[in-house]
The first five atom37 places (N, CA, C, CB, O) and aatype in JSON, in Angstrom:
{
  "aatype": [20, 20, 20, 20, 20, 20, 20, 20, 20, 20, 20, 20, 20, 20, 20, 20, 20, 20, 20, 20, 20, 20, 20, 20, 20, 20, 20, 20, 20, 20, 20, 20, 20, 20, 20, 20, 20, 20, 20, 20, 20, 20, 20, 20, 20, 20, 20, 20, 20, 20, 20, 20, 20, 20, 20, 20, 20, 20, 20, 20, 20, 20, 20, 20, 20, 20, 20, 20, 20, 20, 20, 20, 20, 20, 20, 20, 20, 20, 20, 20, 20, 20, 20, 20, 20, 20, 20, 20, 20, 20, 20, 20, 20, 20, 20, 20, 20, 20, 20, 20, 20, 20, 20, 20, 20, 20, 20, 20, 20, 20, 20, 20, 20, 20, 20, 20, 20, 20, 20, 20, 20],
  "atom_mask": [
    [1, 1, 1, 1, 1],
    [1, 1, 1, 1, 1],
    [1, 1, 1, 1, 1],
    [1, 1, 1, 1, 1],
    [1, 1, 1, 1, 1],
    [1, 1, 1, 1, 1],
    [1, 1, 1, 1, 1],
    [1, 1, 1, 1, 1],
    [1, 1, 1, 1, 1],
    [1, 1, 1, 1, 1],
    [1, 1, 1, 1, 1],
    [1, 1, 1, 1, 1],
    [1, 1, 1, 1, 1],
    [1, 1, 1, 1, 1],
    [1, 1, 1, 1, 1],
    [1, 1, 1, 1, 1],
    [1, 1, 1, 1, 1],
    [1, 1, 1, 1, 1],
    [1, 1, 1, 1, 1],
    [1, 1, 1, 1, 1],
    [1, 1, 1, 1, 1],
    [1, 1, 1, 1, 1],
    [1, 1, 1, 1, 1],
    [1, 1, 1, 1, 1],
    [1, 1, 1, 1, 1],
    [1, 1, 1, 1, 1],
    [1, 1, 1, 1, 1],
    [1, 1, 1, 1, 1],
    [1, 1, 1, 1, 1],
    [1, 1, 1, 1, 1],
    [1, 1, 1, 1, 1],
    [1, 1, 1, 1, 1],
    [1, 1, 1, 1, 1],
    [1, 1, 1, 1, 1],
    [1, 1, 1, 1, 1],
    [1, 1, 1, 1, 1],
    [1, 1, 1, 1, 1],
    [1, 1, 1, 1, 1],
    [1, 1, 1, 1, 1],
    [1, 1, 1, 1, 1],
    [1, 1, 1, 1, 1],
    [1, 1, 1, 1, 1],
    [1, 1, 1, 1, 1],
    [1, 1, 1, 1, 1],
    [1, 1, 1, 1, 1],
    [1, 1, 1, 1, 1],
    [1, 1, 1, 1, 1],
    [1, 1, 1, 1, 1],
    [1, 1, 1, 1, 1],
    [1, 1, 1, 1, 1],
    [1, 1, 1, 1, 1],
    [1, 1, 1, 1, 1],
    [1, 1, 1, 1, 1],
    [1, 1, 1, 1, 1],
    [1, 1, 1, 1, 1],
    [1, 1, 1, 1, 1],
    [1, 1, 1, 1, 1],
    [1, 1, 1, 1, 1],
    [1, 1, 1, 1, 1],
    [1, 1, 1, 1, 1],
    [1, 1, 1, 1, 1],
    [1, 1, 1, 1, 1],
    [1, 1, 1, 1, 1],
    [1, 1, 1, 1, 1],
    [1, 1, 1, 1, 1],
    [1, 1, 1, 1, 1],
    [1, 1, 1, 1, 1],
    [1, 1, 1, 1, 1],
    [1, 1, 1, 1, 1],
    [1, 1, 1, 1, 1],
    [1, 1, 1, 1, 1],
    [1, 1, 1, 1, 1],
    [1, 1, 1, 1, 1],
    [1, 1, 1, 1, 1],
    [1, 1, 1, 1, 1],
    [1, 1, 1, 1, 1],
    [1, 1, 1, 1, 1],
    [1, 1, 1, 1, 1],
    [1, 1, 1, 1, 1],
    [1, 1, 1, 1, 1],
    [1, 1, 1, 1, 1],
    [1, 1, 1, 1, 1],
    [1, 1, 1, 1, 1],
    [1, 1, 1, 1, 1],
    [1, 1, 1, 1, 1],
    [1, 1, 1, 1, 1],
    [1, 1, 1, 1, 1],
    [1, 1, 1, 1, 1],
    [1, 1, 1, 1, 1],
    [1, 1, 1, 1, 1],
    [1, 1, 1, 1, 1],
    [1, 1, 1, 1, 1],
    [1, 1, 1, 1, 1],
    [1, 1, 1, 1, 1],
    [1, 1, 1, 1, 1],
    [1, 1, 1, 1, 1],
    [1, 1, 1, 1, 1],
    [1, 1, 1, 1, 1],
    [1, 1, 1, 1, 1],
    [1, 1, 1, 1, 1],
    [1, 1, 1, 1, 1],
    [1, 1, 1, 1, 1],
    [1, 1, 1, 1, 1],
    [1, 1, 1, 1, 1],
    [1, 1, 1, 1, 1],
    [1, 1, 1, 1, 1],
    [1, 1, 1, 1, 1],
    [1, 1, 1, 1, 1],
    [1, 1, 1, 1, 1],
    [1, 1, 1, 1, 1],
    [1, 1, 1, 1, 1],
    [1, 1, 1, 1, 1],
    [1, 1, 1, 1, 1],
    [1, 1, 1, 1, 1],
    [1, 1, 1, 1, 1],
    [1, 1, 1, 1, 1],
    [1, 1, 1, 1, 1],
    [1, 1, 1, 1, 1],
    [1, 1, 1, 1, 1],
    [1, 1, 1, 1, 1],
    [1, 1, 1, 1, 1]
  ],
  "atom_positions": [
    [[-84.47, 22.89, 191.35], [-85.1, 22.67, 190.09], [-84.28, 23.2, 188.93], [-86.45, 23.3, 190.09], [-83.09, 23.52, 188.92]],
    [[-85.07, 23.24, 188.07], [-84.58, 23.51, 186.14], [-84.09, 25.16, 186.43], [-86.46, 23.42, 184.49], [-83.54, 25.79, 185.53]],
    [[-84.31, 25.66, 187.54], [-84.24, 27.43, 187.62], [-82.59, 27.59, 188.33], [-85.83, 28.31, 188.99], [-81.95, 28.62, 188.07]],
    [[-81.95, 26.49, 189.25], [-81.06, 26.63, 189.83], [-79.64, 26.41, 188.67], [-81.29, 25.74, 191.0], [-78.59, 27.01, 188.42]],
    [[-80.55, 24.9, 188.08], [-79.43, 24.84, 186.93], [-79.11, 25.61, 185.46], [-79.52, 23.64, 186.56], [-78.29, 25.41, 184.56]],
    [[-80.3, 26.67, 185.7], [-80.15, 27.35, 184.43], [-78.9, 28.12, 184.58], [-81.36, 28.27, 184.05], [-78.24, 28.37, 183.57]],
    [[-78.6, 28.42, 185.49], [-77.07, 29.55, 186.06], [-76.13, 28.93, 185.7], [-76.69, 29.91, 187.75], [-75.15, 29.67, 185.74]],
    [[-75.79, 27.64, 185.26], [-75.03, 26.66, 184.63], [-74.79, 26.02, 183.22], [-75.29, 25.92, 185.18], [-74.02, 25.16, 182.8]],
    [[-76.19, 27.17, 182.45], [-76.3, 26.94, 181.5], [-75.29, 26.61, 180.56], [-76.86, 27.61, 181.32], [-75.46, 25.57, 179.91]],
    [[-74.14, 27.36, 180.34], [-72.99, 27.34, 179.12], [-72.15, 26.63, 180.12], [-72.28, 28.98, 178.35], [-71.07, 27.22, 180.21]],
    [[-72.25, 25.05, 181.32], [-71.32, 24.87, 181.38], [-71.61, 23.41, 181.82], [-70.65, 25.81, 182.0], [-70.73, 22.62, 182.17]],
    [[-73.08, 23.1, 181.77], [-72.99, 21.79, 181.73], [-72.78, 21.04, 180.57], [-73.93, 21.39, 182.21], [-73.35, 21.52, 179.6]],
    [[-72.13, 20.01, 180.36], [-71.97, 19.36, 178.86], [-72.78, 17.57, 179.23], [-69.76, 19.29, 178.29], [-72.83, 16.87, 178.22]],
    [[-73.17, 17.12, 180.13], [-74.14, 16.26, 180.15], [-75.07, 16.63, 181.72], [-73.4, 14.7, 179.98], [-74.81, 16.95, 182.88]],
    [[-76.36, 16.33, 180.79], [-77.62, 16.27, 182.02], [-78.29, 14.98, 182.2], [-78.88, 17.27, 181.7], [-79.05, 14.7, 181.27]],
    [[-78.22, 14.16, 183.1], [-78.86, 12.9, 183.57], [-79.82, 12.84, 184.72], [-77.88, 12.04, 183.89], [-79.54, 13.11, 185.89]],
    [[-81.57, 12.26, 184.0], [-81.97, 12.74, 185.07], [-82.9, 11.34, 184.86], [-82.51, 14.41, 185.2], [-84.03, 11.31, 185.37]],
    [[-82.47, 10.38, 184.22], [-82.95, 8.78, 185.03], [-84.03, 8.45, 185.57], [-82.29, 8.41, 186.1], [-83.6, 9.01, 186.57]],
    [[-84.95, 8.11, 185.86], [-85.62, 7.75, 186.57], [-86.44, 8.97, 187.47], [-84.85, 6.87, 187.15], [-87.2, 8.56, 188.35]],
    [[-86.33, 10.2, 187.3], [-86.62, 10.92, 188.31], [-88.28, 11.42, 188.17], [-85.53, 12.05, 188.35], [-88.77, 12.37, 188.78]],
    [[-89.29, 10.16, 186.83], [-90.4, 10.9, 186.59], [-90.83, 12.14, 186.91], [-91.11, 10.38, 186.9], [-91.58, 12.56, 187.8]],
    [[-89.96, 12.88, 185.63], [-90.33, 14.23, 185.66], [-91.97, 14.76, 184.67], [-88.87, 14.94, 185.04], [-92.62, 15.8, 184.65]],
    [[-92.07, 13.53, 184.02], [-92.96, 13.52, 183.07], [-93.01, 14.66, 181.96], [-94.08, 13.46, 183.71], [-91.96, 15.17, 181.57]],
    [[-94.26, 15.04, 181.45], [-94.34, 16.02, 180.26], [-93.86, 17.45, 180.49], [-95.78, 16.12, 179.81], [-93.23, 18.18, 179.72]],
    [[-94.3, 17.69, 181.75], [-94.38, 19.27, 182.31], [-92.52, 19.16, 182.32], [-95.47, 19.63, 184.32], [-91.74, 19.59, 181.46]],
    [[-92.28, 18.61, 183.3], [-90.81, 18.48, 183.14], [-89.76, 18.58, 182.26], [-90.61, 17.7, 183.36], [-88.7, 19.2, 182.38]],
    [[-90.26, 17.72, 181.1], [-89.92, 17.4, 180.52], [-89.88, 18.59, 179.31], [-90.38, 16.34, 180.6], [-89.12, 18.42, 178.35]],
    [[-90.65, 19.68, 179.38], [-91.25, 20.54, 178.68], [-90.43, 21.57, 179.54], [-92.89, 20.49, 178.6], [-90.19, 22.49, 178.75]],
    [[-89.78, 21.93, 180.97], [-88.56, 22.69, 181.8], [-87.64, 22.59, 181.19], [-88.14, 22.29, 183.08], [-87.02, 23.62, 180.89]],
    [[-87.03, 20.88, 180.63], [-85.92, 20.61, 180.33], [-85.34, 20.94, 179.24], [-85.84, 19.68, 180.45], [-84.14, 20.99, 178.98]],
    [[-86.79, 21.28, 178.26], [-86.12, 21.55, 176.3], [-85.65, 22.95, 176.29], [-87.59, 21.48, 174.73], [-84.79, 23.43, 175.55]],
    [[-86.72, 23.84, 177.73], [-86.25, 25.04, 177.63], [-84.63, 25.14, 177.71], [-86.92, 25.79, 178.62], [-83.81, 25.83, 177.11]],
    [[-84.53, 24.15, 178.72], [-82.76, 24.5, 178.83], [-82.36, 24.66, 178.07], [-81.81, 23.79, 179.21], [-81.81, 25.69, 177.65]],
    [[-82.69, 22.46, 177.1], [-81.26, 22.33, 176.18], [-81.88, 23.48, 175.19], [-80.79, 20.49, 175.27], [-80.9, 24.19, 175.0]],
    [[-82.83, 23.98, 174.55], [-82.94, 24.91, 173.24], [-81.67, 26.34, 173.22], [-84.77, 25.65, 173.29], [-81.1, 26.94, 172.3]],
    [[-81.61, 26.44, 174.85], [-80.81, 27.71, 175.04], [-79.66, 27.44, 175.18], [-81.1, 28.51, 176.04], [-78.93, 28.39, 174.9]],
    [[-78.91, 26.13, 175.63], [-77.41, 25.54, 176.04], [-76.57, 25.4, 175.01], [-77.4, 24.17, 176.66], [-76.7, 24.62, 174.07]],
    [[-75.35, 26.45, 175.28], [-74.38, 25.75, 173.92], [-73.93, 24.73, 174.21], [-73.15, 26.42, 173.4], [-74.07, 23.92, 173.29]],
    [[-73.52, 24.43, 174.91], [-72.72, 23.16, 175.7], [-73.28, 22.02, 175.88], [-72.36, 23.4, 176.99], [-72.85, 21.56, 174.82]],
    [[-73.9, 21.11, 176.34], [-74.85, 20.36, 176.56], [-74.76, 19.6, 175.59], [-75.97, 20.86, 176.75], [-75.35, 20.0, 174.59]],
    [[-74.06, 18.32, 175.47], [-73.85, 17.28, 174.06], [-74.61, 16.18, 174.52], [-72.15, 16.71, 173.6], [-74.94, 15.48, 173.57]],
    [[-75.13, 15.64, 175.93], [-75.7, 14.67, 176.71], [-77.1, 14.78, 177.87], [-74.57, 14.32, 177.35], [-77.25, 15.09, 179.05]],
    [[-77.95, 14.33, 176.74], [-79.31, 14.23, 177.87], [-79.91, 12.84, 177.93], [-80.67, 15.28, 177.41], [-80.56, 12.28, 177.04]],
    [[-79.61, 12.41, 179.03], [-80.58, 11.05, 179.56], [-81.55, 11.11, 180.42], [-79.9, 10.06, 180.21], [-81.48, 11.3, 181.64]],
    [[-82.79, 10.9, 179.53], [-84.35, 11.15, 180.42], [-84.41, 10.02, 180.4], [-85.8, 11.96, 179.89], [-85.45, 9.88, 179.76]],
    [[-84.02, 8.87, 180.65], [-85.01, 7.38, 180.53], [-85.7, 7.48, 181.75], [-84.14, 5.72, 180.47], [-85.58, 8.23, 182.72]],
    [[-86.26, 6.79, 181.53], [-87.99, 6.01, 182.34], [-88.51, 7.34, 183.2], [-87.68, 4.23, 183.91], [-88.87, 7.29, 184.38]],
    [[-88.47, 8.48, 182.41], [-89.48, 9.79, 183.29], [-90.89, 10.02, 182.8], [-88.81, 11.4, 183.11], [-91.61, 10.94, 183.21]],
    [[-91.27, 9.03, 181.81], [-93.01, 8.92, 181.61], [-92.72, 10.51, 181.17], [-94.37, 8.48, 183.33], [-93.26, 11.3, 181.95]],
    [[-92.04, 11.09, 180.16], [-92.99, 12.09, 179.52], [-93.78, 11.91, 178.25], [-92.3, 13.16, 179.29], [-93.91, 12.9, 177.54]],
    [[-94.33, 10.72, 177.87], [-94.71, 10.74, 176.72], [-94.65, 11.6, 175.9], [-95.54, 10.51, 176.71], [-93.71, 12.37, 175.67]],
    [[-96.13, 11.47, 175.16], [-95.78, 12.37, 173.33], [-95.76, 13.69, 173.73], [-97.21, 12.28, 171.83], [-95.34, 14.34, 172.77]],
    [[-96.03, 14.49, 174.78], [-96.33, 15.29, 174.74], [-95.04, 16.26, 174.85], [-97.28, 15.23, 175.43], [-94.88, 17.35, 174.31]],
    [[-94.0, 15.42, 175.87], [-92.6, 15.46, 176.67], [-91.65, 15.46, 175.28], [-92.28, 13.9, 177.88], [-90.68, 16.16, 174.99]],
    [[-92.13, 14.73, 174.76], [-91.53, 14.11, 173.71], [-91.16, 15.67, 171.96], [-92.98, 12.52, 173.39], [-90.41, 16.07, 171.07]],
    [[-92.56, 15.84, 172.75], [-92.56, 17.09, 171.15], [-91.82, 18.35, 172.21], [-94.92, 17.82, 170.21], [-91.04, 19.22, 171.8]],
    [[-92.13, 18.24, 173.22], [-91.17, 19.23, 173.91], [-89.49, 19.12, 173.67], [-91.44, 19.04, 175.46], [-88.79, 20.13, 173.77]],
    [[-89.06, 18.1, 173.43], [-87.74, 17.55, 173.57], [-87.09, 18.34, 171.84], [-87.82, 15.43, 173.76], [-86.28, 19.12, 171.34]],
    [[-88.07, 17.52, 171.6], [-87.9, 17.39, 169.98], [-88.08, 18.85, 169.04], [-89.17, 16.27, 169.44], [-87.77, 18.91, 167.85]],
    [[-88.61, 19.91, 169.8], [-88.62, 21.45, 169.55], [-87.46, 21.89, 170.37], [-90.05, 22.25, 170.01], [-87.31, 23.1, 170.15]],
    [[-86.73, 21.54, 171.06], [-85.5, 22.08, 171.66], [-84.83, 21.63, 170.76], [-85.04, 21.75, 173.02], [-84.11, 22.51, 170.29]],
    [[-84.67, 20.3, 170.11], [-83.37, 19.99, 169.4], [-83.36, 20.71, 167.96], [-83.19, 18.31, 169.23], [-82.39, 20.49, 167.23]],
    [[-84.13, 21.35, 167.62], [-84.68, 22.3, 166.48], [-83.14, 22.85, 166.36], [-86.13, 23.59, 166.92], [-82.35, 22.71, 165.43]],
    [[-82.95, 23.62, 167.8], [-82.42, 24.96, 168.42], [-81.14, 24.65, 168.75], [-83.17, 25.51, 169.69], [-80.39, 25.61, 168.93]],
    [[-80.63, 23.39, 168.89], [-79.76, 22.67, 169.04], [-78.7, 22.42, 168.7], [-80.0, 22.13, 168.98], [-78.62, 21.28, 168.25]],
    [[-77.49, 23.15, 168.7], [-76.67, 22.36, 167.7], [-75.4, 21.54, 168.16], [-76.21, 23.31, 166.7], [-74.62, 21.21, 167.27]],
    [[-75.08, 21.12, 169.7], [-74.56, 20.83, 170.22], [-74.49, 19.57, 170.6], [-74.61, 21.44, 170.67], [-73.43, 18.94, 170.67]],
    [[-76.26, 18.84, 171.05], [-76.29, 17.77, 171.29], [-76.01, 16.7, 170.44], [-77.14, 17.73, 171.7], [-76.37, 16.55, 169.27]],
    [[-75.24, 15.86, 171.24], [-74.91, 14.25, 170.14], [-75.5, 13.37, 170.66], [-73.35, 13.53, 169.97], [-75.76, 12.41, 169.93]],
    [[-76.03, 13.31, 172.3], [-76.48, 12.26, 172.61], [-77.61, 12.09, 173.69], [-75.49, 11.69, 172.86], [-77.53, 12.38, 174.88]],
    [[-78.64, 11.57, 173.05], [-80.34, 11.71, 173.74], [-80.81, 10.33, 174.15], [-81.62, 12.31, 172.51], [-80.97, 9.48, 173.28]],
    [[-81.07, 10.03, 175.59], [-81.59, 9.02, 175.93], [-83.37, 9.14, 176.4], [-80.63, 8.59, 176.93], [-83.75, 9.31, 177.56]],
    [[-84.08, 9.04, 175.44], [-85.25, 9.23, 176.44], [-86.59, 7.45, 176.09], [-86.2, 11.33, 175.82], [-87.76, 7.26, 175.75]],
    [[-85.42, 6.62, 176.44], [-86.21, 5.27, 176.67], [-87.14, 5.14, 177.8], [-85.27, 4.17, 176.86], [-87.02, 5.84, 178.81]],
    [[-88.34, 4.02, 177.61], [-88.93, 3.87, 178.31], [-89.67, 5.27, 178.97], [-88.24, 3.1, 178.9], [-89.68, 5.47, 180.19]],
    [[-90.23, 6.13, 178.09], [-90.84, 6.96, 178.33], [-92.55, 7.09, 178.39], [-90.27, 7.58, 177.64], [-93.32, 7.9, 178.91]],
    [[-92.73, 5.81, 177.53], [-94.23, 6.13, 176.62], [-94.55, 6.82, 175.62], [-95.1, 6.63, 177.19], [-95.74, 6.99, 175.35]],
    [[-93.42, 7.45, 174.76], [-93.59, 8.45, 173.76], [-94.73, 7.82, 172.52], [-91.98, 8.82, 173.14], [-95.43, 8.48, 171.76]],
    [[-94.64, 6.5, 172.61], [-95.49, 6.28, 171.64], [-95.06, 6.56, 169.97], [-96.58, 7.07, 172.07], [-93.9, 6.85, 169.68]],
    [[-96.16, 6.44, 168.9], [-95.79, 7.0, 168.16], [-95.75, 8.84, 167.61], [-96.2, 6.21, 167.66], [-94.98, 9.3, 166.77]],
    [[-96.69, 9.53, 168.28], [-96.68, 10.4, 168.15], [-95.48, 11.29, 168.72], [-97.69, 10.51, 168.36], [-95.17, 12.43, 168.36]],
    [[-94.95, 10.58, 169.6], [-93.66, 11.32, 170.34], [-92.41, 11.17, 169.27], [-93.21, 10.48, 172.0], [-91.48, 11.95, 169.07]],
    [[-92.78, 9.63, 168.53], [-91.7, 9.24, 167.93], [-91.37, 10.29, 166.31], [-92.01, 7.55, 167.74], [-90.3, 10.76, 165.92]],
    [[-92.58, 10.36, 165.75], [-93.09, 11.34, 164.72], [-92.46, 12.72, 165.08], [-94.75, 11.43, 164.72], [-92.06, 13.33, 164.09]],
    [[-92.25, 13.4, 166.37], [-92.23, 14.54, 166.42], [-90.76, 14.87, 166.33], [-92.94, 14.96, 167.46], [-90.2, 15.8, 165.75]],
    [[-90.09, 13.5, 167.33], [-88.67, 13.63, 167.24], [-87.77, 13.36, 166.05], [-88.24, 12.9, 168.13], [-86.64, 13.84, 166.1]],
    [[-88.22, 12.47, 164.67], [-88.13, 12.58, 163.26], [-88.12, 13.59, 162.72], [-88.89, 12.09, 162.7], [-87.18, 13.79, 161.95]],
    [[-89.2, 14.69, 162.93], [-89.11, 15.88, 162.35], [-88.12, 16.79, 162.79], [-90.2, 16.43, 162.42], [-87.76, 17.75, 162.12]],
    [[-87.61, 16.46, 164.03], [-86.42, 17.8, 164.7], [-85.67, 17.02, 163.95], [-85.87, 18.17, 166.6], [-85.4, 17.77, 163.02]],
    [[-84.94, 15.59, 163.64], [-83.67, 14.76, 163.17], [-83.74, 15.25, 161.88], [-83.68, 13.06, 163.28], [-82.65, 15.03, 161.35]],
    [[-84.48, 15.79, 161.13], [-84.65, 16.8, 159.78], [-83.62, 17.64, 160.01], [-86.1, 17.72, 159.57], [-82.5, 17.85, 159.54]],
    [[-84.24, 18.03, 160.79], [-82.83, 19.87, 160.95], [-81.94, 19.62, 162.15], [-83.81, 21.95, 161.56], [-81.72, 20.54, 162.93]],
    [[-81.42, 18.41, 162.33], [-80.67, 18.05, 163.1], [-79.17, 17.71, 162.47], [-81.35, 17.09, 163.71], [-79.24, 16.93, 161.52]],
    [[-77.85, 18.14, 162.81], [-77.23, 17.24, 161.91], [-76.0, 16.68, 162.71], [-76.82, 17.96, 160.5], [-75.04, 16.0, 162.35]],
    [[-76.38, 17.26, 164.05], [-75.16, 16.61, 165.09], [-75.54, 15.87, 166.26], [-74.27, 17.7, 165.7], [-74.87, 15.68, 167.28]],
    [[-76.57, 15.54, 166.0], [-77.2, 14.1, 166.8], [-76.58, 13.17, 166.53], [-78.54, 13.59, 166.55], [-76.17, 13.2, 165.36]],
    [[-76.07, 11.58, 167.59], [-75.27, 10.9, 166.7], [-75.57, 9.54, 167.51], [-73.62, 11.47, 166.53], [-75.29, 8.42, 167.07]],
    [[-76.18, 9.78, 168.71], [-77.04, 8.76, 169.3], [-77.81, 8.77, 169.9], [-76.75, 8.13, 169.78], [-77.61, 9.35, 170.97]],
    [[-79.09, 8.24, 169.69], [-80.68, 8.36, 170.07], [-80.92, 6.93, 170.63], [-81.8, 8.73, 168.65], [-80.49, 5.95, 170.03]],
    [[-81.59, 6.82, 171.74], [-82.08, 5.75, 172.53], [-83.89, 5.62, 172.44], [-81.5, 6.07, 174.12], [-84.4, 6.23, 173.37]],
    [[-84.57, 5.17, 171.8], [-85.63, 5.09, 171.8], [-86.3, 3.88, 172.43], [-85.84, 5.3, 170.73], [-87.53, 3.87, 172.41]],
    [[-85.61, 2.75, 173.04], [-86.36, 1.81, 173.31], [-87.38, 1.86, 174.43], [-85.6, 0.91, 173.44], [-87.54, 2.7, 175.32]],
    [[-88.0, 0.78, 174.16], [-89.49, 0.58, 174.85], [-90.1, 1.86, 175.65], [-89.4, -0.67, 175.99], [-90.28, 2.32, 176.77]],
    [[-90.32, 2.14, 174.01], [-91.7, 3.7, 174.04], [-92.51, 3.16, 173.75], [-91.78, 5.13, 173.05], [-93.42, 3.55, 174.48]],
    [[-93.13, 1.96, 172.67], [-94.31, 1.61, 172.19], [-94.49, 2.64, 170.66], [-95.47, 1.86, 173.5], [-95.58, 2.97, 170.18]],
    [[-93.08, 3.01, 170.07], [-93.64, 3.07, 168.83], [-94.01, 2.95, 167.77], [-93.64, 3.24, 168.64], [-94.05, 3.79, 166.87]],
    [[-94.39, 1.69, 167.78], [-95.11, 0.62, 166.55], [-94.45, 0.7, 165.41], [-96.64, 0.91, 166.1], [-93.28, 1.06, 165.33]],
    [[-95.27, 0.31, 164.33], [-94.1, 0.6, 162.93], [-94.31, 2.05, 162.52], [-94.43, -0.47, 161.33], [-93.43, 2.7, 161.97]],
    [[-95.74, 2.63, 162.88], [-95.57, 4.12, 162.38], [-94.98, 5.12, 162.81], [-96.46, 4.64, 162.26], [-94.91, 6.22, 162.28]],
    [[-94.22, 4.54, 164.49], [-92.84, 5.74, 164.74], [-91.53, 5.47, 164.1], [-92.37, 5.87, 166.36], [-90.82, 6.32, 163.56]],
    [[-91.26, 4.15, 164.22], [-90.66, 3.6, 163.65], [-89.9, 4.04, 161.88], [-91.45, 2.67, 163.89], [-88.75, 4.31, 161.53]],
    [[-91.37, 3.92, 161.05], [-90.89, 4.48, 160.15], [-90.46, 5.67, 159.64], [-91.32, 4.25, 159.73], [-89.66, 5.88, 158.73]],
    [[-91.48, 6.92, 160.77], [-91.32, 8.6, 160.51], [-89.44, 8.48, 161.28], [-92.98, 9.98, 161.8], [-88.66, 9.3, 160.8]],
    [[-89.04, 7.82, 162.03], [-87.38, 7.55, 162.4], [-86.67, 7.54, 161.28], [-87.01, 6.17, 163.12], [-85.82, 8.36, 160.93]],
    [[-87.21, 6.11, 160.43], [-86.06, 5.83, 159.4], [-86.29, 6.75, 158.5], [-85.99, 4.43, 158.72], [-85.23, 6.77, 157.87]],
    [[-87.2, 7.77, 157.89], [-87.49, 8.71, 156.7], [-86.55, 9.62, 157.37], [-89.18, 9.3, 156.33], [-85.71, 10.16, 156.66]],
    [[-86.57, 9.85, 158.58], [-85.96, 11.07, 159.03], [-84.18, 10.8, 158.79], [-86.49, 11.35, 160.79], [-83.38, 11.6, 158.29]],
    [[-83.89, 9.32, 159.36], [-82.45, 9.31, 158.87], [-82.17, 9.44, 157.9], [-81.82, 8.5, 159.0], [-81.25, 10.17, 157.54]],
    [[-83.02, 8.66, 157.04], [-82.19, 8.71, 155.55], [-81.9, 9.92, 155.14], [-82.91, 8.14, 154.36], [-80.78, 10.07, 154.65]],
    [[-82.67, 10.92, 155.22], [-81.84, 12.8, 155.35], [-81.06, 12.75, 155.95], [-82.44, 14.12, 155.97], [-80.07, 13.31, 155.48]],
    [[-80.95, 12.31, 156.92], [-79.64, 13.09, 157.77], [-78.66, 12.4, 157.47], [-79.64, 13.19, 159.39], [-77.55, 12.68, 157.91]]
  ]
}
C-alpha cells in the first residue's frame, strides 16, 4: 500500500495507478503523499471512481505542491463539485501544466470554476 511507498517519498517522480479503483478513501492516501513529495511531477488516477470527494482530496494536496506538472484523474466521476475544488487549488497552483479531466460529468458549472481558475494562472 500508500505506507510501503511512502519510504520512496523524495524519489518517485511519477505515480500511475490506472484503473486500480482506489476510489475516495484512496484517493484521500494518495494526496497525503503527493502534499508531502518534493519530487513527484506525475500522477495518473484515471478511471479509480474517486469522485468529488477524491477529488477535493487531490486538489488540497496540490495546495502543498509545488512540483507537480502533470495530473490525470479522468473518468473518475468527480462531477462538478470535484471539478470546483480542483479550480480552487489551480489558484495557488503555478506549476501545473497538464490536467486531464475528461469524462467526469462536469457540466458547464465545473467547467467554468476551470476556466476562472486558468485565467489566473
Amino acid at each position: 500500500g500508500i505506507i510501503r511507498v511512502e519510504r520512496q517519498r523524495n524519489k518517485l517522480t511519477s505515480l500511475g495507478l490506472a484503473g486500480c479503483i482506489i476510489g475516495p478513501t484512496g484517493a484521500a492516501e494518495i494526496a497525503e503523499y503527493v502534499s508531502g513529495s518534493e519530487v513527484l511531477k506525475s500522477l495518473d488516477l484515471y478511471g479509480n471512481n474517486i469522485r468529488a470527494e477524491g477529488a477535493a482530496a487531490i486538489a488540497e494536496a496540490l495546495r502543498g505542491n509545488a512540483v507537480m506538472t502533470e495530473l490525470d484523474v479522468s473518468w473518475n466521476s468527480i462531477g462538478p463539485a470535484g471539478a470546483a475544488a480542483l479550480a480552487d487549488a489551480l489558484r495557488g497552483n503555478g506549476v501545473l501544466t497538464d490536467l486531464n479531466l475528461c469524462y467526469n460529468e462536469i457540466r458547464d458549472e465545473g467547467a467554468a470554476a476551470i476556466a476562472e481558475a486558468l485565467r489566473g494562472n
